[in-house]
GROMACS .gro file of C-alpha atoms in nm:
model
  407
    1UNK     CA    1   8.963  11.093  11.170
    2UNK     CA    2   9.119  11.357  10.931
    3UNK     CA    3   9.064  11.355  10.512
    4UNK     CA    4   9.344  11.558  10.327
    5UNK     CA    5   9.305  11.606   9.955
    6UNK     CA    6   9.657  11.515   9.788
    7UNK     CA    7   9.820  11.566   9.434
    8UNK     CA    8  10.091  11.341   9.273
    9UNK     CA    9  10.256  11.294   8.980
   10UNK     CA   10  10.126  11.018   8.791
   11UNK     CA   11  10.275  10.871   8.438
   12UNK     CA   12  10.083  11.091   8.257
   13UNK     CA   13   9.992  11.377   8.499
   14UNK     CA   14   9.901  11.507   8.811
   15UNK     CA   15   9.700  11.243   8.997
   16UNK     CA   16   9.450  11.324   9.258
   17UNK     CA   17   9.367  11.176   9.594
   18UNK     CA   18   9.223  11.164   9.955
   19UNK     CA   19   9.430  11.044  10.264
   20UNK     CA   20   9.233  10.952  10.546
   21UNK     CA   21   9.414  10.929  10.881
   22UNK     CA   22   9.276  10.758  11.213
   23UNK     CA   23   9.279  11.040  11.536
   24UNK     CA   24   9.603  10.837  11.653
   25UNK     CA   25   9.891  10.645  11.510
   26UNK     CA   26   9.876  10.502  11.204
   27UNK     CA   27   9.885  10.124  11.257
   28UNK     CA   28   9.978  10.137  10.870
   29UNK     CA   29   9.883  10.258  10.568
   30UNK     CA   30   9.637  10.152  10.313
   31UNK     CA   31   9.656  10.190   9.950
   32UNK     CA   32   9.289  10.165   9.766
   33UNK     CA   33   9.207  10.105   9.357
   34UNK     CA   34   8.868  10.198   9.263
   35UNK     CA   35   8.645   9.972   9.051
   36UNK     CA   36   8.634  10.026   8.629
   37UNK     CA   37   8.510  10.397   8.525
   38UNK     CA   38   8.442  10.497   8.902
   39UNK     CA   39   8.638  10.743   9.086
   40UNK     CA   40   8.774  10.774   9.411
   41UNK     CA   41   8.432  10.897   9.535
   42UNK     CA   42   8.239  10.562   9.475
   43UNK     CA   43   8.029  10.485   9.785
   44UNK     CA   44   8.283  10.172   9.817
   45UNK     CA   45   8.618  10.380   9.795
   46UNK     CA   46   8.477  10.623  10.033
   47UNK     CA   47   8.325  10.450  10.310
   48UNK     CA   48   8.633  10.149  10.279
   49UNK     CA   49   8.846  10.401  10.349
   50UNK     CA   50   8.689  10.568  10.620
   51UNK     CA   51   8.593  10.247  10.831
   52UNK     CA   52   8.981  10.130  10.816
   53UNK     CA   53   9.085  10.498  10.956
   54UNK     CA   54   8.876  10.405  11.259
   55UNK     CA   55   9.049  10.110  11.271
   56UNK     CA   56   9.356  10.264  11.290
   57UNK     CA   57   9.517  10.269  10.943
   58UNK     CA   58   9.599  10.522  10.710
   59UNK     CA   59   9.426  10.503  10.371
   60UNK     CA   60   9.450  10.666  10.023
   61UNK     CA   61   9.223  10.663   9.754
   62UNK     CA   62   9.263  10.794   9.412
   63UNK     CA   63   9.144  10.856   9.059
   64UNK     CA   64   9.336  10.686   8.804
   65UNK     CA   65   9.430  10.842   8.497
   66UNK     CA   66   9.180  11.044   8.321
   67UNK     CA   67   8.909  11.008   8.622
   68UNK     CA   68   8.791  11.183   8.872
   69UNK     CA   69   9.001  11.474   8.910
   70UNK     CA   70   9.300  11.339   8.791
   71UNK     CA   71   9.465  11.472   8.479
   72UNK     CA   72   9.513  11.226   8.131
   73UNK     CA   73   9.316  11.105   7.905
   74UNK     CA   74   9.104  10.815   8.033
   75UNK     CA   75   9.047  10.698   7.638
   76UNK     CA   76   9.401  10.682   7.598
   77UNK     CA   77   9.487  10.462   7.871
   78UNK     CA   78   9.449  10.095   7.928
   79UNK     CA   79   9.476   9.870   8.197
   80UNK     CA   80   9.875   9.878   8.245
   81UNK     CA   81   9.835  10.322   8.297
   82UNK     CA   82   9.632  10.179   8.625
   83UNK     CA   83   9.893   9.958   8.732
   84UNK     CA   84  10.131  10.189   8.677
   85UNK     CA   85   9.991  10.455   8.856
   86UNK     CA   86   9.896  10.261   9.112
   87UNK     CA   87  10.268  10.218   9.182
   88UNK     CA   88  10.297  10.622   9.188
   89UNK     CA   89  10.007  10.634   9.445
   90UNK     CA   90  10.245  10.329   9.643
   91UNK     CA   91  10.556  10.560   9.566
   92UNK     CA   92  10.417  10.915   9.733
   93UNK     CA   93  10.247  10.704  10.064
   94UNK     CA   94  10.616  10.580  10.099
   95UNK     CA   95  10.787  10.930  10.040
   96UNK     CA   96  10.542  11.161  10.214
   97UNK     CA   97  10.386  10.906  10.503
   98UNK     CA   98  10.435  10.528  10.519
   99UNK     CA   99  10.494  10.224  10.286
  100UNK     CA  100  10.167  10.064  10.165
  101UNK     CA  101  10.120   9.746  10.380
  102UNK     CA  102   9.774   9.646  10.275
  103UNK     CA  103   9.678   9.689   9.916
  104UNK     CA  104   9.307   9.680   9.847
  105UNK     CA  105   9.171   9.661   9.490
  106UNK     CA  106   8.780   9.686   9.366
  107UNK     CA  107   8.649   9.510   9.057
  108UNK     CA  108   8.952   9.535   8.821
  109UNK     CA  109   9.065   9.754   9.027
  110UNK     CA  110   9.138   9.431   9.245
  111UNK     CA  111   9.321   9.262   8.881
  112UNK     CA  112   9.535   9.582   8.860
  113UNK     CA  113   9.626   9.560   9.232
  114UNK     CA  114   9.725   9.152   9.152
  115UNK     CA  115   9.922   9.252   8.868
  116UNK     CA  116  10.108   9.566   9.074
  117UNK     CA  117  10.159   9.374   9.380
  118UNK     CA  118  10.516   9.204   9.366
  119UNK     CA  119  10.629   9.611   9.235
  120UNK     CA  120  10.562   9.738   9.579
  121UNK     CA  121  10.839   9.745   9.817
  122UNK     CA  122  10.738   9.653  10.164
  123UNK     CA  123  10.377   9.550  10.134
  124UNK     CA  124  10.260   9.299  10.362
  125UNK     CA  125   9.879   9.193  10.232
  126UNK     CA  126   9.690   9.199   9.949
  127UNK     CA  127   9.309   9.220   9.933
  128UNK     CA  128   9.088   9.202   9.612
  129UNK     CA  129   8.661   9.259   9.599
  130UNK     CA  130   8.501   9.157   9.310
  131UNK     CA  131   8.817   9.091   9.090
  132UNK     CA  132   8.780   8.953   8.749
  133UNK     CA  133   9.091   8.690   8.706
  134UNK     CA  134   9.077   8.769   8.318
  135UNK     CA  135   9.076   9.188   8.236
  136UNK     CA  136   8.912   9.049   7.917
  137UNK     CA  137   8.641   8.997   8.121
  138UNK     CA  138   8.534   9.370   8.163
  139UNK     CA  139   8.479   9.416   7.761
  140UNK     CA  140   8.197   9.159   7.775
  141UNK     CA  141   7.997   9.404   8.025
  142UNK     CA  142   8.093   9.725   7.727
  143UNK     CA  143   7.766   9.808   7.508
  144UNK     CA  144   7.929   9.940   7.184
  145UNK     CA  145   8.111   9.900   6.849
  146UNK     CA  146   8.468   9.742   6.984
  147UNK     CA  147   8.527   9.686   6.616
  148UNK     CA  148   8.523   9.985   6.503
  149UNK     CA  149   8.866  10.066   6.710
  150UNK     CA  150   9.043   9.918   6.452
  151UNK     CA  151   8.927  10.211   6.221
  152UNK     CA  152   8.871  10.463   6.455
  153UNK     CA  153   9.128  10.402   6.697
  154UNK     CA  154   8.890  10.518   6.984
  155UNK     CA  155   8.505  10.463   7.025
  156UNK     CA  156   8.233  10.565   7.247
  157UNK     CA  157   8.077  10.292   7.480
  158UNK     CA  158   7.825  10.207   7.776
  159UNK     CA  159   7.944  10.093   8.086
  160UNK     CA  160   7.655  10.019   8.370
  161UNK     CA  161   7.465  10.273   8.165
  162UNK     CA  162   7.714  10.569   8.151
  163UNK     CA  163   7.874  10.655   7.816
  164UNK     CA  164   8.300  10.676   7.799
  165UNK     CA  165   8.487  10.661   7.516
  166UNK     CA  166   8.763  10.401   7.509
  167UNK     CA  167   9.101  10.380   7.291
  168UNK     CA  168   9.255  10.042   7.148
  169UNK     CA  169   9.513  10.052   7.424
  170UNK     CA  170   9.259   9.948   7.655
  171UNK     CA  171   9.162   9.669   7.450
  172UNK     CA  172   9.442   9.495   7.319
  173UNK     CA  173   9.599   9.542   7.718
  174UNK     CA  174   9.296   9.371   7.814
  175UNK     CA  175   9.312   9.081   7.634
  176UNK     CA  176   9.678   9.048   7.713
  177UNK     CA  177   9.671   9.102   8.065
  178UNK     CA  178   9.816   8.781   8.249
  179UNK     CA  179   9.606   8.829   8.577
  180UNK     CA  180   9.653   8.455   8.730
  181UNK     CA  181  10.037   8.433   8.665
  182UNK     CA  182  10.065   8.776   8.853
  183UNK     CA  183   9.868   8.602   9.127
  184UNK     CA  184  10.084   8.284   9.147
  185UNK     CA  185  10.411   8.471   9.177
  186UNK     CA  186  10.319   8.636   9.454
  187UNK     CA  187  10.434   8.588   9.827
  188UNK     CA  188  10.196   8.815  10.026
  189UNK     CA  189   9.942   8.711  10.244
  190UNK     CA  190   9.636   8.726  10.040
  191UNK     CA  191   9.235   8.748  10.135
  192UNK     CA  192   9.012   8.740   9.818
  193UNK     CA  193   8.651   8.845   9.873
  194UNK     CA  194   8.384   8.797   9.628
  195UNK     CA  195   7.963   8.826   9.624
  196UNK     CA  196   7.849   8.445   9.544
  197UNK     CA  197   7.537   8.662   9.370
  198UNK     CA  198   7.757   8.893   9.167
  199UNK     CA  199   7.548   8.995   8.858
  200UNK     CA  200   7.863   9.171   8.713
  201UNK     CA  201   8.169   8.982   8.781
  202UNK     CA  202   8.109   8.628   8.867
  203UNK     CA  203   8.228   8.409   9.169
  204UNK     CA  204   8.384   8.132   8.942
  205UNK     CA  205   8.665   8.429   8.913
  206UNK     CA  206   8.716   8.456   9.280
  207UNK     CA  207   8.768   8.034   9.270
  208UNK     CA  208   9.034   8.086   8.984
  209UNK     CA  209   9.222   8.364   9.184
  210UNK     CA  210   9.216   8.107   9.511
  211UNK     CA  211   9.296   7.832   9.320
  212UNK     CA  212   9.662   8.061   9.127
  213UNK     CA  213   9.731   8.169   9.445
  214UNK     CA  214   9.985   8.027   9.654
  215UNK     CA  215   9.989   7.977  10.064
  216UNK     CA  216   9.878   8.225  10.276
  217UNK     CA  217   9.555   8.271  10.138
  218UNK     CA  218   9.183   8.356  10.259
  219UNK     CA  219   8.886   8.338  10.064
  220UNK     CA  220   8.553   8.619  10.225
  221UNK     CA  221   8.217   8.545  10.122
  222UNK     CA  222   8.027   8.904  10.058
  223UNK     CA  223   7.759   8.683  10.087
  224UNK     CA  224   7.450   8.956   9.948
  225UNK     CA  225   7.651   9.216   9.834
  226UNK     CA  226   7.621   9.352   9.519
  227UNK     CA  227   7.905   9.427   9.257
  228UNK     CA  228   7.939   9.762   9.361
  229UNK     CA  229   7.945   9.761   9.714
  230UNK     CA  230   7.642   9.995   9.718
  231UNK     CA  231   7.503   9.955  10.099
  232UNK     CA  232   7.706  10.102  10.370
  233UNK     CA  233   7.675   9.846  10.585
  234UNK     CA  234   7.842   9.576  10.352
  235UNK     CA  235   8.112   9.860  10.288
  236UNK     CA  236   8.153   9.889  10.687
  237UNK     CA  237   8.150   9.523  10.784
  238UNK     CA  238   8.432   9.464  10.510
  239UNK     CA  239   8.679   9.722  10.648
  240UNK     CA  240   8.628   9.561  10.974
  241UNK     CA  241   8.684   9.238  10.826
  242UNK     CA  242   9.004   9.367  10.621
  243UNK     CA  243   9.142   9.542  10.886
  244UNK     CA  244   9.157   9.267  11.143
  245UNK     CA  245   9.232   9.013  10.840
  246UNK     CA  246   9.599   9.299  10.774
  247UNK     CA  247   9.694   9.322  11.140
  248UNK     CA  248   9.769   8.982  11.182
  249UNK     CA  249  10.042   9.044  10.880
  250UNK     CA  250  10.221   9.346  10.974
  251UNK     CA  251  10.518   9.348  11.111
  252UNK     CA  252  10.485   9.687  11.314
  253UNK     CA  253  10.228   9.525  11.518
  254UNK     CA  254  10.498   9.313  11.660
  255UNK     CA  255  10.692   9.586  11.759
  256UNK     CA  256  10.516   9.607  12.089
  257UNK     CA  257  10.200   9.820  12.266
  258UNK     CA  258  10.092  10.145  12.127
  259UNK     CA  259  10.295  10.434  12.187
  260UNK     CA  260  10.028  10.628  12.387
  261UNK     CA  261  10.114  10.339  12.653
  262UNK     CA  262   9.843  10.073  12.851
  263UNK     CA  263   9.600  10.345  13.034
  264UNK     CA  264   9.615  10.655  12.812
  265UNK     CA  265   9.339  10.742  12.651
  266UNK     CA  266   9.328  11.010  12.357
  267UNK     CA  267   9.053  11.210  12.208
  268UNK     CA  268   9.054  11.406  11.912
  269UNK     CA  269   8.801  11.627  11.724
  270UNK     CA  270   8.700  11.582  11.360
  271UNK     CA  271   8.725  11.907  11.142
  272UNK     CA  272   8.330  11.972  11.149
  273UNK     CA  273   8.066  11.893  11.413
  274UNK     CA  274   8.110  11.775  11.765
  275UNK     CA  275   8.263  11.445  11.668
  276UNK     CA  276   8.565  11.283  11.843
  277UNK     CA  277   8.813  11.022  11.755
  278UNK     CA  278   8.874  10.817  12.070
  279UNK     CA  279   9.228  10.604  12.077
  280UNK     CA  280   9.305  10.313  12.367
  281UNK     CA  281   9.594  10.127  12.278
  282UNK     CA  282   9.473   9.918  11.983
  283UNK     CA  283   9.107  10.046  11.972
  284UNK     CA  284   8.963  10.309  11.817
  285UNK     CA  285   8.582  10.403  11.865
  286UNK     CA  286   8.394  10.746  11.803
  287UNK     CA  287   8.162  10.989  12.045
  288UNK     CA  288   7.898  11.269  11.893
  289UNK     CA  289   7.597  11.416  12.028
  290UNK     CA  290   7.233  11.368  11.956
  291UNK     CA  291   7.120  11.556  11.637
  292UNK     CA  292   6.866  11.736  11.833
  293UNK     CA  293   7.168  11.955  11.986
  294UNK     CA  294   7.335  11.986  11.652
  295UNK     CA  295   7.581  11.707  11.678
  296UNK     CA  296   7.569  11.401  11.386
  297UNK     CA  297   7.468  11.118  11.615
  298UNK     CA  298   7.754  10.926  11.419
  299UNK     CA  299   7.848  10.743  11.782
  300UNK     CA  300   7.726  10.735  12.210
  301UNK     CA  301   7.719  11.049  12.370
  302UNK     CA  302   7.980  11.140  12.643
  303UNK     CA  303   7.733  11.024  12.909
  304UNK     CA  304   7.622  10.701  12.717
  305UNK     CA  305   8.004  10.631  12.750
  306UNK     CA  306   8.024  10.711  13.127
  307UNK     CA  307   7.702  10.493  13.171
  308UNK     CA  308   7.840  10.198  12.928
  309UNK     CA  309   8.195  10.220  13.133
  310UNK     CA  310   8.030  10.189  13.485
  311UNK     CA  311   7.786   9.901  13.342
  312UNK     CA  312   8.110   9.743  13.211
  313UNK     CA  313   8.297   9.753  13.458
  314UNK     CA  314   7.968   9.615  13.713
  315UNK     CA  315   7.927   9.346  13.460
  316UNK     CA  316   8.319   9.223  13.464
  317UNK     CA  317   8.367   9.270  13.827
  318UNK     CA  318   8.026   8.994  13.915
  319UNK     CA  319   8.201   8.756  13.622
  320UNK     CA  320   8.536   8.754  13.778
  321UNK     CA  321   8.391   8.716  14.130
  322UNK     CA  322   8.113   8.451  14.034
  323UNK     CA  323   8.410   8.242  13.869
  324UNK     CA  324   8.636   8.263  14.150
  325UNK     CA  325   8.415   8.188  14.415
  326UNK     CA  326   8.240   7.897  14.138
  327UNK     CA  327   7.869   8.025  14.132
  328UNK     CA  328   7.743   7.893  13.803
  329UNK     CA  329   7.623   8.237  13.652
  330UNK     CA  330   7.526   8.192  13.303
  331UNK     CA  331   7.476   8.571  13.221
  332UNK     CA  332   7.462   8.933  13.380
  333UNK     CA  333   7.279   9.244  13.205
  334UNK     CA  334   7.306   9.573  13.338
  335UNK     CA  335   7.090   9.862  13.239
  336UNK     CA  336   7.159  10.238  13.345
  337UNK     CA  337   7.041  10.523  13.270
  338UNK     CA  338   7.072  10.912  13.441
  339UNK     CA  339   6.804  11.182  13.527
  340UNK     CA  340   6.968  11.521  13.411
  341UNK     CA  341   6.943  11.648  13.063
  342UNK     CA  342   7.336  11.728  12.863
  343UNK     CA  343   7.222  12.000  12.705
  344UNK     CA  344   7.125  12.165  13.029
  345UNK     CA  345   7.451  12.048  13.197
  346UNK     CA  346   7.620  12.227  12.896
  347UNK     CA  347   7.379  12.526  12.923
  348UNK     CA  348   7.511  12.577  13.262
  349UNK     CA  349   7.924  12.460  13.224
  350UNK     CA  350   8.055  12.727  13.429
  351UNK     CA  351   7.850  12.603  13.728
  352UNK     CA  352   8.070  12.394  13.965
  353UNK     CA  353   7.723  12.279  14.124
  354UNK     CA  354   7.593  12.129  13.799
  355UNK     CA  355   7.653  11.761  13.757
  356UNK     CA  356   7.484  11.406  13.670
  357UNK     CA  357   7.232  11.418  14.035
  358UNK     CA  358   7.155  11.015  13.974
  359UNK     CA  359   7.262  10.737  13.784
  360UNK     CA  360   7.006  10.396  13.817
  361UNK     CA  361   7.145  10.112  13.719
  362UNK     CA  362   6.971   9.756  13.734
  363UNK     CA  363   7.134   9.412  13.758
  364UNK     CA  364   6.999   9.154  13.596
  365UNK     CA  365   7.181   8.779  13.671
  366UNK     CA  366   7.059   8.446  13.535
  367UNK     CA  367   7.191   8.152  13.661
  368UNK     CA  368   7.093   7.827  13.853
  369UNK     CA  369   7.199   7.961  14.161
  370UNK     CA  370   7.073   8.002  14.537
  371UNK     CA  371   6.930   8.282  14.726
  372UNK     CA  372   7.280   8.352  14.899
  373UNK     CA  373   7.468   8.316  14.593
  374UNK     CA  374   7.237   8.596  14.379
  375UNK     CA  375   7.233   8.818  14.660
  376UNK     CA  376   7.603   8.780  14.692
  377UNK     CA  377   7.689   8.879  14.331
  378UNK     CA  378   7.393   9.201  14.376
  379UNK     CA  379   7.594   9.324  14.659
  380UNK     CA  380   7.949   9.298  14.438
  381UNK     CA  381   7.791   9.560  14.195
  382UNK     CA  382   7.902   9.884  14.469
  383UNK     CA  383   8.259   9.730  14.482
  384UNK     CA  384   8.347   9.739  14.080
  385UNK     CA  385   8.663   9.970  14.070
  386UNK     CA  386   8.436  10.243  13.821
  387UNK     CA  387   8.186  10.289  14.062
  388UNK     CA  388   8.442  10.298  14.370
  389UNK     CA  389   8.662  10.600  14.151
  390UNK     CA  390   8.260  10.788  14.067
  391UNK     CA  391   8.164  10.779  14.392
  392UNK     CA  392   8.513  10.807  14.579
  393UNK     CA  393   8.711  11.168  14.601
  394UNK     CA  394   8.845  11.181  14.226
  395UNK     CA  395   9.059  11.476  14.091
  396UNK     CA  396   9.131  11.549  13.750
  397UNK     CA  397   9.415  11.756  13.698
  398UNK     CA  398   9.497  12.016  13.405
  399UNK     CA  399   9.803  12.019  13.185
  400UNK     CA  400   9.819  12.215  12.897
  401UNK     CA  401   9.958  12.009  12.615
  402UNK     CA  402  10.177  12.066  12.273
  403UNK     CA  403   9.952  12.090  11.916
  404UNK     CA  404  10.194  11.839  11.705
  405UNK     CA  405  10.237  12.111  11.364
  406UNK     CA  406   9.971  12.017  11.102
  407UNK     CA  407   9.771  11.864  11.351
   0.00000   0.00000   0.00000
């Protein structure tokens, strides 16, 4: 997984940004609006954005105007400046990478992303958490004097607790946005998520959103999740959810396998730490080591990978010969685990004589079955093509490859 910081030119200035690729191909690409008054660094933006570039697509995530690190003045903007640079965000993925296919919107960051929607060329899904279906809606979570814009044209509020000062753009755009006719015009495939708990935007606007929008539609329950998206593992399970929800919509998915091809396998290293990507056709899954040898522990070690293929591979070789030869197994567990230390394998690298000595691994089978029949499947455990290709005469061979530029 790579994270680039990118500049763009927004309606009213540069706009700033953070493209997060997967190790591989880009299955697609991801466009992301943060919630009200947060920035592309909210825990949600972040770790959304992250968890679908291990899934494979490419995502951006931004600061709208006057935010973050982007330039303008966040007082004098309103609800359309977000729409509208959301569309620039939409415009530089499709001129420097990819044309947005999934476009994901937070809070009312999810209204602008409604409302911006049918202006983006080529998307293929829309996704909204914790949209409001009225933009009035925000200004009855602002503590402050909203009458005094009439005077003062601009006025300092609270928002969650954190003082911004807002203009009368923002206001009278507000209260004219037309969220739910945006929704019903719109063809996309659409998945609307919402917290039945929300404290800040409530779930009767995720039933007015389902109910405007037209067929194909899907309604996610966050179930405890708060407004903000706040615990990582809400954030995580979500781009899972999103990014398995997409694939089912885009249309370079039905262009055929990956292009690394059934059987290839690639690994690539994050920019700090011992981290790798690992890419297998569709899949995407991380390694690290243990923090106690200065890795991150952010995935299995190498050997937890070697173990989990051989147990695999045990496991799927007894199922495929208990259901072919009808032995009624219900379930097989299989536990392994090695006797020499990695960091003294690594200590010693240049050694051809170091290696794994022993590998134990124990097969458990359950099943209302005979004598003959468990011992049968016991004995099938030696024969599973991983442990034939560890234990057999297997050469790896060398080729020193091309680095892709930028890569």
């Amino acid at each position: 997984m790579r994270e680039h910081k990118v500049v763009f030119p927004g309606p009213s200035g540069t706009l700033s940004g953070t493209l997060v690729e997967p190790p591989g191909p880009a299955r697609a690409s991801a466009l992301i609006a943060h919630c009200f008054t947060c920035t592309q660094a909210s825990l949600a933006a972040t770790r959304l954005s992250r968890r679908l570039a291990e899934r494979g697509l490419s995502a951006l995530r931004f600061d709208f105007t006057g935010l973050g690190k982007s330039e303008g003045d966040f007082a004098e903007s309103g609800f359309g400046a977000n729409v509208e640079d959301l569309l620039a965000a939409a415009s530089y993925l499709e001129s420097r990478h990819a044309p947005v296919a999934v476009l994901i919107g937070h809070s009312l960051g999810g209204a602008a992303a409604i409302v911006a929607a049918s202006r983006i060329a080529n998307l293929e899904a829309l996704v909204t958490l914790a949209a409001p279906s009225d933009v009035a809606h925000v200004l009855g979570n602002i503590d402050g004097d909203l009458e005094a814009l009439g005077r003062d044209g601009s006025v300092e509020v609270s928002i969650g607790g954190r003082p911004f000062r807002i203009g009368s753009v923002f206001v009278e755009e507000a209260r004219e946005a037309e969220v739910l006719t945006a929704m019903k015009r719109l063809a996309v495939p659409k998945l609307i998520c919402h917290a039945p708990l929300d404290a800040i935007v409530g779930i009767e606007n995720a039933s007015r959103l389902f109910e405007a929008a037209m067929h194909p539609k899907s309604f996610l329950s966050l179930e405890h999740a708060d407004h903000l998206l706040t615990n990582s593992r809400d954030a995580d399970w979500i781009g899972d959810v999103i990014a398995a929800w997409s694939s089912r919509h885009f249309k370079s998915d039905e262009d055929g396998p990956s292009p690394a091809g059934k059987g290839t396998v690639e690994v690539a290293s994050v920019q700090k730490g011992f981290a790798v990507e690992i890419t297998a056709g569709p899949h995407n899954l991380r390694a690290d080591e243990p923090a106690s040898i200065g890795g991150a522990d952010t995935g299995p070690t190498p050997y937890d990978l070697l173990l989990g293929s051989l147990g695999a591979c045990t496991a799927m070789t007894i199922r495929m010969v208990a259901e072919r030869e009808k032995i009624p197994l219900d379930t097989v567990t299989v536990t392994l685990d090695h006797d020499r230390n990695h960091q003294t394998d690594c200590d010693h690298c240049d050694d051809s004589s170091t290696r794994i000595e022993g590998i134990n691994r124990t097969v458990s089978i359950a099943g209302d079955m005979s004598a003959a029949e468990r011992d049968r499947l016991h004995g099938i455990a030696d024969r599973c093509p991983v442990h034939r290709t560890l234990t057999g005469e297997l050469h790896i061979h060398d080729i020193a490859g091309e680095v892709e530029p930028g890569r």
